[in-house]
Short mmCIF file of C-alpha atoms and ligand atoms in Angstrom, two decimals:
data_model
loop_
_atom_site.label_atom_id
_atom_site.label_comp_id
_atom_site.label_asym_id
_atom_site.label_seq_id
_atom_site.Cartn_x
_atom_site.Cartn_y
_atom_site.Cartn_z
CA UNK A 14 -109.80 33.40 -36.54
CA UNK A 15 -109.22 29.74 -35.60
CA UNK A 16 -106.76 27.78 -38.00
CA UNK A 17 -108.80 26.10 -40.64
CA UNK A 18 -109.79 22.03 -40.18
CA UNK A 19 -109.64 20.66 -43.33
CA UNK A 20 -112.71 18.22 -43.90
CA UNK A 21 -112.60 17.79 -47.83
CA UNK A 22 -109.12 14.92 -47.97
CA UNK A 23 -111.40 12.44 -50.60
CA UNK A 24 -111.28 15.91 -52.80
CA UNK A 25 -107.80 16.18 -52.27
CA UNK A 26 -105.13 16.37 -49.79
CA UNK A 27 -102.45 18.87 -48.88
CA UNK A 28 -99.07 17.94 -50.08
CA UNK A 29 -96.98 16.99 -47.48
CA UNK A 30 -93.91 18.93 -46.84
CA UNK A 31 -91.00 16.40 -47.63
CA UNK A 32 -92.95 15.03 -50.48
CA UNK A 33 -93.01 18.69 -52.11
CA UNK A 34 -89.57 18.79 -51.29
CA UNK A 35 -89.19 15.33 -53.63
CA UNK A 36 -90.98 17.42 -56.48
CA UNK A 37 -88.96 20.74 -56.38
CA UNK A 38 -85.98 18.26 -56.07
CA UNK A 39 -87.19 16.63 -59.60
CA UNK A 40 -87.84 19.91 -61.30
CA UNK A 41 -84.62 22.19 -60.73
CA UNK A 42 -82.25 19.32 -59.93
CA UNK A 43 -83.15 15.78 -61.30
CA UNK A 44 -84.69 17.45 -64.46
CA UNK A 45 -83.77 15.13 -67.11
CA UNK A 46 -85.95 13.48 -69.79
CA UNK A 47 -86.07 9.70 -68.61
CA UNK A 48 -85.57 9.00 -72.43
CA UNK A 49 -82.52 10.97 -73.06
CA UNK A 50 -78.96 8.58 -72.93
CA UNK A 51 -76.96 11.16 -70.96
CA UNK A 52 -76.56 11.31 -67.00
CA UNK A 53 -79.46 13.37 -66.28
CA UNK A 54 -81.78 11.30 -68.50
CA UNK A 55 -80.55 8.14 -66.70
CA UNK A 56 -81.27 9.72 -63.30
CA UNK A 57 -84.72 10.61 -64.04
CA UNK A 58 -85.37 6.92 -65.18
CA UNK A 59 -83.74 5.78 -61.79
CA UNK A 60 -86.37 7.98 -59.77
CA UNK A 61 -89.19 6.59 -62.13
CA UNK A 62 -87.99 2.78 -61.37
CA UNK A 63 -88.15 4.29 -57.67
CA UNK A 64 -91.04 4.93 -57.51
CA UNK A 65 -92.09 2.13 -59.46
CA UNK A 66 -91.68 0.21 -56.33
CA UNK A 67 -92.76 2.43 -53.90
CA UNK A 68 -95.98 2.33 -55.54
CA UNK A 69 -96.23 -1.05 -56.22
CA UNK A 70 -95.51 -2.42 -53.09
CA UNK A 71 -99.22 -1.40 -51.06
CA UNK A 72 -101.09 -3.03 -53.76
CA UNK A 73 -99.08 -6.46 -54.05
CA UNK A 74 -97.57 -5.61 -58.07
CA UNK A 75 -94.62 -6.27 -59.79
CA UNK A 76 -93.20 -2.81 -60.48
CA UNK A 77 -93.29 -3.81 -64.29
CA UNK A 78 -97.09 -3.46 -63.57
CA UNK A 79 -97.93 -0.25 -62.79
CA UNK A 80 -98.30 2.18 -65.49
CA UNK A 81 -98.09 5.88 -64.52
CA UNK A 82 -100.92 8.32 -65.96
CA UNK A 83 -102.18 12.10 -65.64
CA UNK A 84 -104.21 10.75 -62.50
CA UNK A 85 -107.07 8.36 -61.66
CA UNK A 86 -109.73 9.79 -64.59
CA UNK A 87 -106.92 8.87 -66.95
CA UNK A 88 -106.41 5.46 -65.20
CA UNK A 89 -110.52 4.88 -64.98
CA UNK A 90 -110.43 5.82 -68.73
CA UNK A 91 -108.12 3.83 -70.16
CA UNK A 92 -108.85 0.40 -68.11
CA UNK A 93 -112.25 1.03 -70.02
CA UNK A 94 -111.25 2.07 -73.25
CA UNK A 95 -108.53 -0.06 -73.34
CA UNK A 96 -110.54 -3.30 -72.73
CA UNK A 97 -112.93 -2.59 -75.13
CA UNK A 98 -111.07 -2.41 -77.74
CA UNK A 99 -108.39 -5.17 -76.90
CA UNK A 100 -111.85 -7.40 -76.40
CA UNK A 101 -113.79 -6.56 -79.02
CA UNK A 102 -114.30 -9.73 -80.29
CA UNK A 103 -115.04 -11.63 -77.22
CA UNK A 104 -117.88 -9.44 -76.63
CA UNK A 105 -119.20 -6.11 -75.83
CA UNK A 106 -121.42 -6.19 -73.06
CA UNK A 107 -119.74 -4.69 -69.55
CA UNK A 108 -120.87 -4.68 -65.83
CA UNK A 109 -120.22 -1.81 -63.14
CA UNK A 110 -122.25 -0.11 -60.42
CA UNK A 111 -123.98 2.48 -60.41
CA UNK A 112 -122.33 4.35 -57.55
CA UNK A 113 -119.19 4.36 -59.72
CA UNK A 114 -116.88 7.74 -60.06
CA UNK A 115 -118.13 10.17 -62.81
CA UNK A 116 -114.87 9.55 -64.79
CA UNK A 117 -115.91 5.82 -64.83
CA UNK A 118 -119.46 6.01 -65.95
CA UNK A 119 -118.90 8.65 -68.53
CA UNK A 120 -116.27 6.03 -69.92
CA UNK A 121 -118.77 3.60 -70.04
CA UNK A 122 -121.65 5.85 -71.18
CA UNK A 123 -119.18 7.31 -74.30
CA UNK A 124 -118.68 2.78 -75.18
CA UNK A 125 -122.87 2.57 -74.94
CA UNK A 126 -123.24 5.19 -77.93
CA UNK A 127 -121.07 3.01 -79.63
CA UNK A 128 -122.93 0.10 -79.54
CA UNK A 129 -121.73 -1.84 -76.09
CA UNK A 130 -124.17 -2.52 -73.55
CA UNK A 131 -123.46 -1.78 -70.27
CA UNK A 132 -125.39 -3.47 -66.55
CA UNK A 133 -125.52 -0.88 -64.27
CA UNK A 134 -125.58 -2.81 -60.74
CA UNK A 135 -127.79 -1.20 -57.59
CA UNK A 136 -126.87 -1.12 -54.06
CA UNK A 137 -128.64 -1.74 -50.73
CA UNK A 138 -129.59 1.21 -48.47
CA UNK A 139 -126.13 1.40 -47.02
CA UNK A 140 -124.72 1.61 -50.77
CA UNK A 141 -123.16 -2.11 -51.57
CA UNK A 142 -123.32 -4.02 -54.50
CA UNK A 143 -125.37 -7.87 -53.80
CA UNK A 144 -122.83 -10.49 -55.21
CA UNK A 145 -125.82 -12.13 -56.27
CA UNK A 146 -126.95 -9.21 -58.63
CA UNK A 147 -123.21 -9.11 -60.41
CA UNK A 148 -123.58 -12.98 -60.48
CA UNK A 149 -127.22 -12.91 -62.18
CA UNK A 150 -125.56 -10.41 -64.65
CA UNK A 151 -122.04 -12.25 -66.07
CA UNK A 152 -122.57 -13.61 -69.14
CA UNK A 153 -120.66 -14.96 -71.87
CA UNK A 154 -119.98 -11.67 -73.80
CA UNK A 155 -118.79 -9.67 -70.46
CA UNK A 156 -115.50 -8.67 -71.37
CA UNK A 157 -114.93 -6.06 -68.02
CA UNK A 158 -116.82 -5.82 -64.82
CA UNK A 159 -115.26 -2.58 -62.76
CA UNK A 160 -116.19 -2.29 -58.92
CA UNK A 161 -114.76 0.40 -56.89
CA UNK A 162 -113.33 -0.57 -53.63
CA UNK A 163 -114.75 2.44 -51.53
CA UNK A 164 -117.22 5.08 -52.56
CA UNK A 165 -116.03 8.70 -52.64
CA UNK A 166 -118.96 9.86 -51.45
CA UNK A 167 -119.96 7.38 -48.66
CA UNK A 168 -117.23 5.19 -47.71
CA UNK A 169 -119.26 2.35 -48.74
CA UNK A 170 -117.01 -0.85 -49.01
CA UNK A 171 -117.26 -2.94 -52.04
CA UNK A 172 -117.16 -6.55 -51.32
CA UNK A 173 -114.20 -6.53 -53.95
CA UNK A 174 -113.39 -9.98 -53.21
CA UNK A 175 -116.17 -12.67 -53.67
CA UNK A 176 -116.53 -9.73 -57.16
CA UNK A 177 -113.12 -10.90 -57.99
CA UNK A 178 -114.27 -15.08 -57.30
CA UNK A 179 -117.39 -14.91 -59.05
CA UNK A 180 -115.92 -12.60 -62.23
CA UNK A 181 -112.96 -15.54 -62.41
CA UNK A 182 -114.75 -18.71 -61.68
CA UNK A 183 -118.22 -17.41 -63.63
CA UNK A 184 -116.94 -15.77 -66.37
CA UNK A 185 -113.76 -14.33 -68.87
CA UNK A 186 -114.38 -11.36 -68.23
CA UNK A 187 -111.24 -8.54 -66.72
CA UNK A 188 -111.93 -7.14 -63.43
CA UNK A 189 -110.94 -3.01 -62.82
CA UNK A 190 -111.15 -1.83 -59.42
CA UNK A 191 -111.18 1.69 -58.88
CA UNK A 192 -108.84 1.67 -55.74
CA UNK A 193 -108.58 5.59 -55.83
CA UNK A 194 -110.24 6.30 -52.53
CA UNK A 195 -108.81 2.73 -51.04
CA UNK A 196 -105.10 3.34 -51.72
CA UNK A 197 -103.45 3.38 -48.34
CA UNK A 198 -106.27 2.83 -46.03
CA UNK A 199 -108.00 -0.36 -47.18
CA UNK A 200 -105.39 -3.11 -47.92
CA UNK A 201 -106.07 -5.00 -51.04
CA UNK A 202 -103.39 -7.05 -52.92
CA UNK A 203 -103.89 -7.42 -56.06
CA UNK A 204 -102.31 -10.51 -56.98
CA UNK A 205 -104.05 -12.39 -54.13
CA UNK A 206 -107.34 -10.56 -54.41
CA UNK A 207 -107.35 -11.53 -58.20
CA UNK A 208 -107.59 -8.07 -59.93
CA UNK A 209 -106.29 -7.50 -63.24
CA UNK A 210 -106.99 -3.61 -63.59
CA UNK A 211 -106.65 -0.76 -60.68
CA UNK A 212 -106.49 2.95 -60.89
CA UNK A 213 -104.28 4.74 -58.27
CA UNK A 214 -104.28 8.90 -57.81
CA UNK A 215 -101.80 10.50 -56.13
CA UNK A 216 -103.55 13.64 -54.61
CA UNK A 217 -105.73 11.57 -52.03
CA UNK A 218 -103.13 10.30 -50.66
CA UNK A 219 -100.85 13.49 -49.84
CA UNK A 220 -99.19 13.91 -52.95
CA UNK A 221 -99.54 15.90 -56.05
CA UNK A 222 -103.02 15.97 -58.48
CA UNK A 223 -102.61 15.22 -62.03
CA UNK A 224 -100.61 12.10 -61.02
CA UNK A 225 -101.99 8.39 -60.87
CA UNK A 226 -101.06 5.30 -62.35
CA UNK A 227 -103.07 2.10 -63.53
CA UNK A 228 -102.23 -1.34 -62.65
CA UNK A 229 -101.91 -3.68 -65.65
CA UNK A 230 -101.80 -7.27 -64.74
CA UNK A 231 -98.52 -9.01 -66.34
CA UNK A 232 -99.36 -10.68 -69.91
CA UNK A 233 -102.92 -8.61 -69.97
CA UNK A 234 -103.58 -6.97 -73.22
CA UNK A 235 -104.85 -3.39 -73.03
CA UNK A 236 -105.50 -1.04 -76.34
CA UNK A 237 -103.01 2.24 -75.17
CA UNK A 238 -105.26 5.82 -74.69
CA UNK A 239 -102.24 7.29 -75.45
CA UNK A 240 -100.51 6.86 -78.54
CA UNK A 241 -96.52 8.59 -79.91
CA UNK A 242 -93.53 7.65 -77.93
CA UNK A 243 -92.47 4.90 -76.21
CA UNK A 244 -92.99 6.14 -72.58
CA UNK A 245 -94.06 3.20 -69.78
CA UNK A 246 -92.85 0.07 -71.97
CA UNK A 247 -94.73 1.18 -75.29
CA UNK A 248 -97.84 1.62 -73.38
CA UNK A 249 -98.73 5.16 -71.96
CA UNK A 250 -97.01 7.78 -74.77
CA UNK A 251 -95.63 11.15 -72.89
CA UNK A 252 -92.92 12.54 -71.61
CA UNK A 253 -93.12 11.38 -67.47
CA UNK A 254 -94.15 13.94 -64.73
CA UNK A 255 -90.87 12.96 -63.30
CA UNK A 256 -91.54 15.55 -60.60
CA UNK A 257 -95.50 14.16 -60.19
CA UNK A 258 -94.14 10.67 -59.71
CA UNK A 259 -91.50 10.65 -57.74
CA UNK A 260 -93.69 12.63 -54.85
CA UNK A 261 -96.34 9.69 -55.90
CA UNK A 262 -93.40 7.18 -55.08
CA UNK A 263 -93.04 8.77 -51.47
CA UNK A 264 -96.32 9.13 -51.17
CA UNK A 265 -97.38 5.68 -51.46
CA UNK A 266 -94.07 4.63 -49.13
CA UNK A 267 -95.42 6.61 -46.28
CA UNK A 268 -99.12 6.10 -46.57
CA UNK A 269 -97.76 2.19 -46.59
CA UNK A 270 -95.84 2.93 -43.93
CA UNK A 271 -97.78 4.89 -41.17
CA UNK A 272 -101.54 3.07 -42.67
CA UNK A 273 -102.09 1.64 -39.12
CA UNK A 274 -101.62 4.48 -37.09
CA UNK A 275 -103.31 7.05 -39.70
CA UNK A 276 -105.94 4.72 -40.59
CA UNK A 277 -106.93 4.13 -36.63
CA UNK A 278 -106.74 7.95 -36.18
CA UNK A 279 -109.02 8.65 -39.18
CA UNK A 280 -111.27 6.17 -37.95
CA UNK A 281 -111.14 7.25 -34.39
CA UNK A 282 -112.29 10.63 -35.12
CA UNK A 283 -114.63 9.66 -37.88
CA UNK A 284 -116.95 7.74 -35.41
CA UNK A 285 -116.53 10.73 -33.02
CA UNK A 286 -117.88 12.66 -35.32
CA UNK A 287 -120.47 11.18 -36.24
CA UNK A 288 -121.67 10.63 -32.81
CA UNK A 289 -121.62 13.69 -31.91
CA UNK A 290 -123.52 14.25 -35.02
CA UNK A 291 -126.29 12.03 -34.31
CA UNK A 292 -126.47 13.13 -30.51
CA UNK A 293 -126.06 16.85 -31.04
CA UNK A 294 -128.28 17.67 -33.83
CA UNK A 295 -132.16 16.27 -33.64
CA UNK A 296 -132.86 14.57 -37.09
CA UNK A 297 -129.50 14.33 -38.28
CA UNK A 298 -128.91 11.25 -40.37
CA UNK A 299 -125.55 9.09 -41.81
CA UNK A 300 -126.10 8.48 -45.85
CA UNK A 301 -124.27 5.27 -46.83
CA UNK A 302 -123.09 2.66 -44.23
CA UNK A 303 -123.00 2.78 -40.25
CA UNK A 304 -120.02 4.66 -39.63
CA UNK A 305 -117.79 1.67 -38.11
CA UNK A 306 -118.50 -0.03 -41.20
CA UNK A 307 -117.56 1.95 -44.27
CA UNK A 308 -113.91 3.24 -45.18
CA UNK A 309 -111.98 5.29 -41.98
CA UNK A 310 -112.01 8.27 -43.42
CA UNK A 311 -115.66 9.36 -45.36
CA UNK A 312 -118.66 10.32 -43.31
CA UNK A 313 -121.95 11.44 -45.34
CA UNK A 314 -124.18 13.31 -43.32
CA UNK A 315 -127.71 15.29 -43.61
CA UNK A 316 -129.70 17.78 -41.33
CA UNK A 317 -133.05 18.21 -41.99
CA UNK A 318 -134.19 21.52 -43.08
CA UNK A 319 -130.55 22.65 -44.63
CA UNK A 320 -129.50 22.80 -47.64
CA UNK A 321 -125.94 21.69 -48.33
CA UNK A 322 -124.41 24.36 -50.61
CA UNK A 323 -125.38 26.93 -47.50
CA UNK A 324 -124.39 25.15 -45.47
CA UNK A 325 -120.83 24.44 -46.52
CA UNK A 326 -119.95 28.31 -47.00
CA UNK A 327 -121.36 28.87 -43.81
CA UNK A 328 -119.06 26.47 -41.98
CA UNK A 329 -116.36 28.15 -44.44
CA UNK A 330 -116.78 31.61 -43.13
CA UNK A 331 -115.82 29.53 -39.28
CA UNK A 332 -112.89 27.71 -40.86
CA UNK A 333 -114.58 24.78 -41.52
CA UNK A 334 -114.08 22.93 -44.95
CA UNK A 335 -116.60 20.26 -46.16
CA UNK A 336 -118.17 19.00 -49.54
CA UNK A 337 -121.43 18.67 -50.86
CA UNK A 338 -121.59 15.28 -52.25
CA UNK A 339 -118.78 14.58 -54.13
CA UNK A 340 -116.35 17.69 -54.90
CA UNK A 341 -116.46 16.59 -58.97
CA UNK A 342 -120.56 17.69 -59.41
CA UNK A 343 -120.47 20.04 -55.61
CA UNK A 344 -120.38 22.79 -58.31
CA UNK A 345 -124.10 21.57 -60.02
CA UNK A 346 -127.50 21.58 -58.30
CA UNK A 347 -128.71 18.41 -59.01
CA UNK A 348 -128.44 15.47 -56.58
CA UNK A 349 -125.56 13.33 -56.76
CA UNK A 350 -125.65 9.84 -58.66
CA UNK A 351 -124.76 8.06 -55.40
CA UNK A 352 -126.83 9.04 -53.24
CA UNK A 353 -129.55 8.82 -55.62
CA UNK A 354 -128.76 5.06 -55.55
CA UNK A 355 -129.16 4.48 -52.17
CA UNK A 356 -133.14 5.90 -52.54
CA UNK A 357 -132.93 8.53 -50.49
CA UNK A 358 -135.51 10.90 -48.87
CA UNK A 359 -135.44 14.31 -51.14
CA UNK A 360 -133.86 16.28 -47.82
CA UNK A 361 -131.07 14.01 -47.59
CA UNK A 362 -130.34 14.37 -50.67
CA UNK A 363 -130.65 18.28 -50.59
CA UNK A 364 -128.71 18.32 -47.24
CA UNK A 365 -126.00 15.63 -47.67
CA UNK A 366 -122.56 17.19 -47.04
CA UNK A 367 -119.26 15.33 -46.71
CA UNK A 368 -116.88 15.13 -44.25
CA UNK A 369 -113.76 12.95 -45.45
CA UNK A 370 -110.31 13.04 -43.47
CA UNK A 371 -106.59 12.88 -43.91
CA UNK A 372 -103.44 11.72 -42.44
CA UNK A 373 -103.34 15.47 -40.91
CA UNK A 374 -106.40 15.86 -38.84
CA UNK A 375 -106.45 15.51 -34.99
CA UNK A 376 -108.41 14.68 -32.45
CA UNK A 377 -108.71 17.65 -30.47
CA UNK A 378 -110.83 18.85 -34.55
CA UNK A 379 -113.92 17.14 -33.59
CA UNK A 380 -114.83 19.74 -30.77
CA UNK A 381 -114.57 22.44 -32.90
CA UNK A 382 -115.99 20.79 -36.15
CA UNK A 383 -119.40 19.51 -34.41
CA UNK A 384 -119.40 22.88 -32.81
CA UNK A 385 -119.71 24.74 -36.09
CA UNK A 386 -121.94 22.25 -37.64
CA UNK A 387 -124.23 22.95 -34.45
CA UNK A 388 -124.10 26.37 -34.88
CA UNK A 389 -124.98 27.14 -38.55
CA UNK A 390 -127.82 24.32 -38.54
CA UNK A 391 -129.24 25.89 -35.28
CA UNK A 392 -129.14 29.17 -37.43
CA UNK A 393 -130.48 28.03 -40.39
CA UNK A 394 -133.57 26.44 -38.85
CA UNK A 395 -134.21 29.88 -36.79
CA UNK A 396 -134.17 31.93 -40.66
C1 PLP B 28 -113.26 7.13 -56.62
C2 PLP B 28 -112.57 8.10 -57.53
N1 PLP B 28 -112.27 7.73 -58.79
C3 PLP B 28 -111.63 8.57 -59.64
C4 PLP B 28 -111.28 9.85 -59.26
C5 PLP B 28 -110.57 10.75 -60.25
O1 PLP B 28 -109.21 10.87 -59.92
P1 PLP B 28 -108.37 12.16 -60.38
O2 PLP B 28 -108.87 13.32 -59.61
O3 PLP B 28 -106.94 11.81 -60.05
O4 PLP B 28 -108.57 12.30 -61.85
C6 PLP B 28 -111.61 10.29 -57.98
C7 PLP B 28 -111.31 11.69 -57.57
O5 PLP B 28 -112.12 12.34 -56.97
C8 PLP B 28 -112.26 9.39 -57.09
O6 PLP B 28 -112.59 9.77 -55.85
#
């Protein structure tokens, strides 16, 4: 059997070797409790501080800004939560899109039973927000507007920063970015860029799940999720993944450092792909933007005639690991949010799957990959 090409990186990534070494470091070694006074506890707080900065540094923070949470749900929670409760007074009316992450909208759907009101904003065919649309919809009572910078599912680029111009110069409201599927291959700074809230997770970018952090602008008050101790200055309670973070630290520290190079090869063989694609397989079509347009790394694709839950075990049985849609709902039948947004014909909807790389795929994949693809479509139309 060939080795297996790993499609499926916006579900999650392999942990990188050295990084894992980090973690088993942290857990049998550097195991202290970053609270306790003694030499181990003051370790562990040294490799927290450490990767404070590691983490910071792609996104343009102060180290005292970045928060660490149980991953990017946590992070997309609390930026919601949190603002609606530290802004309760100002208003309660918030604006997102509708092509957000699950973990976002079912934040804002639990604040709509409670009495907020939230603007859902549409996207063209190639799944962007207008700026006019987010403009017609500020209003004096928006207290958050959260745009993601790229779409797990598509790639589709947010335009995050004529959002962050109009949100400042239109209204008071606090802008979130969900930077989850940006983080390392999109630059963004937020101090520049003008974003107050962003949630980071580790296990996209070659580090460990159930690790992410959240951005808090300096002086911004946010209601804590978690309440107890006195973890991340008073504001996250919870004894730190020590182990978790510090591979997040070196994580972030390499995807800063080799972003060029892995973000050209991700792009290089994402267009290859998708030319081959087009040119190999009559009817085939790209869901979301034109493939030199979107994020390097996420190509949505359908074939007409195929379903995509057959056709993802069949390219499993060749070594070949996709998505449906997005891996968070690839588990129910209905059609995904986002690509319900974008209006899609009911086929491409049915026969979407996802191809989304990593800093570990090559070149010399795309042969084999189309190859597959080729194959189990060409058998699935002869059934
Ligand atoms: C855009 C986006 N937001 C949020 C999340 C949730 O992050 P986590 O898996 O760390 O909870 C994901 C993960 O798939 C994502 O792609």
């Amino acid at each position: 059997m060939q080795p297996a090409i790993y499609l499926d990186n916006s579900a999650t990534t392999p942990v990188l070797p050295g990084i894992a070494a980090v973690m088993h470091k942290m857990l049998v070694e550097n195991y202290g409790n970053p609270s306790s006074l003694h030499g181990l506890g003051i370790a562990a707080e040294k490799a927290l501080a450490h990767a404070r900065r590691q983490v910071a540094g792609l996104i343009g923070a102060r180290p005292a800004e970045i928060y660490f949470t149980s991953g990017g749900t946590e992070a997309n929670n609390w930026a919601v939560w949190g603002i609606s409760r530290a802004r309760r007074r100002q208003g309660k009316h918030i604006i997102t899109t509708a092509v957000e992450h699950s973990s976002l909208l079912a934040a804002c759907r639990r604040l709509e039973a409670e009495g907020y009101e939230v603007t859902y904003l549409p996207v063209d065919s190639r799944g962007v927000i207008r700026p006019a649309d987010l403009e017609a919809a500020l209003r004096e009572d928006t207290i958050l507007v959260s745009v993601m910078s790229v779409n797990n599912e598509t790639g589709a680029l947010q335009p995050v920063g004529e959002v962050a111009r109009l949100v400042h110069s239109k209204s008071r409201a606090v802008l979130h970015v969900d930077h989850i599927q940006g983080y390392g291959k999109i630059p963004l700074n937020c101090q520049k860029v003008g974003i107050d809230l962003l949630s980071l997770s580790a296990h996209k970018i070659h580090g460990p799940k159930g690790t992410g952090a959240l951005y808090i602008k300096e002086g911004l008050r946010l209601e804590p999720l978690l309440v107890g101790g006195e973890q991340e200055a008073g504001r996250r309670a919870g004894t730190e993944n020590t182990a978790g973070i510090a591979a997040f630290g070196l994580a972030a520290e390499l995807a800063a450092a080799h972003m060029e190079e892995r973000v050209a090869r991700m792009r290089e063989i994402k267009i290859e792909l998708a030319t081959r694609l087009l040119e190999s397989i009559p009817g085939a079509r790209i869901n979301g933007p034109p493939p030199e347009e979107g994020a390097p790394h996420i190509l949505n694709v359908s074939f007409p005639g195929v379903r995509a839950e057959v056709l993802v075990h069949m390219l499993e049985q060749r070594g070949v690991y996709v998505s449906t849609g997005s891996a968070c709902h690839s588990r129910k039948q209905e059609a995904s949010h986002v690509l319900k947004a974008l209006h899609l014909e009911r086929w491409r909807l049915e026969g979407a799957i996802r191809i989304s790389l990593g800093a570990l795929n090559t070149p010399d994949e795309v042969t084999p990959a189309v190859e597959a693809i080729k194959e189990c479509v060409t058998e699935l139309w002869a059934l």
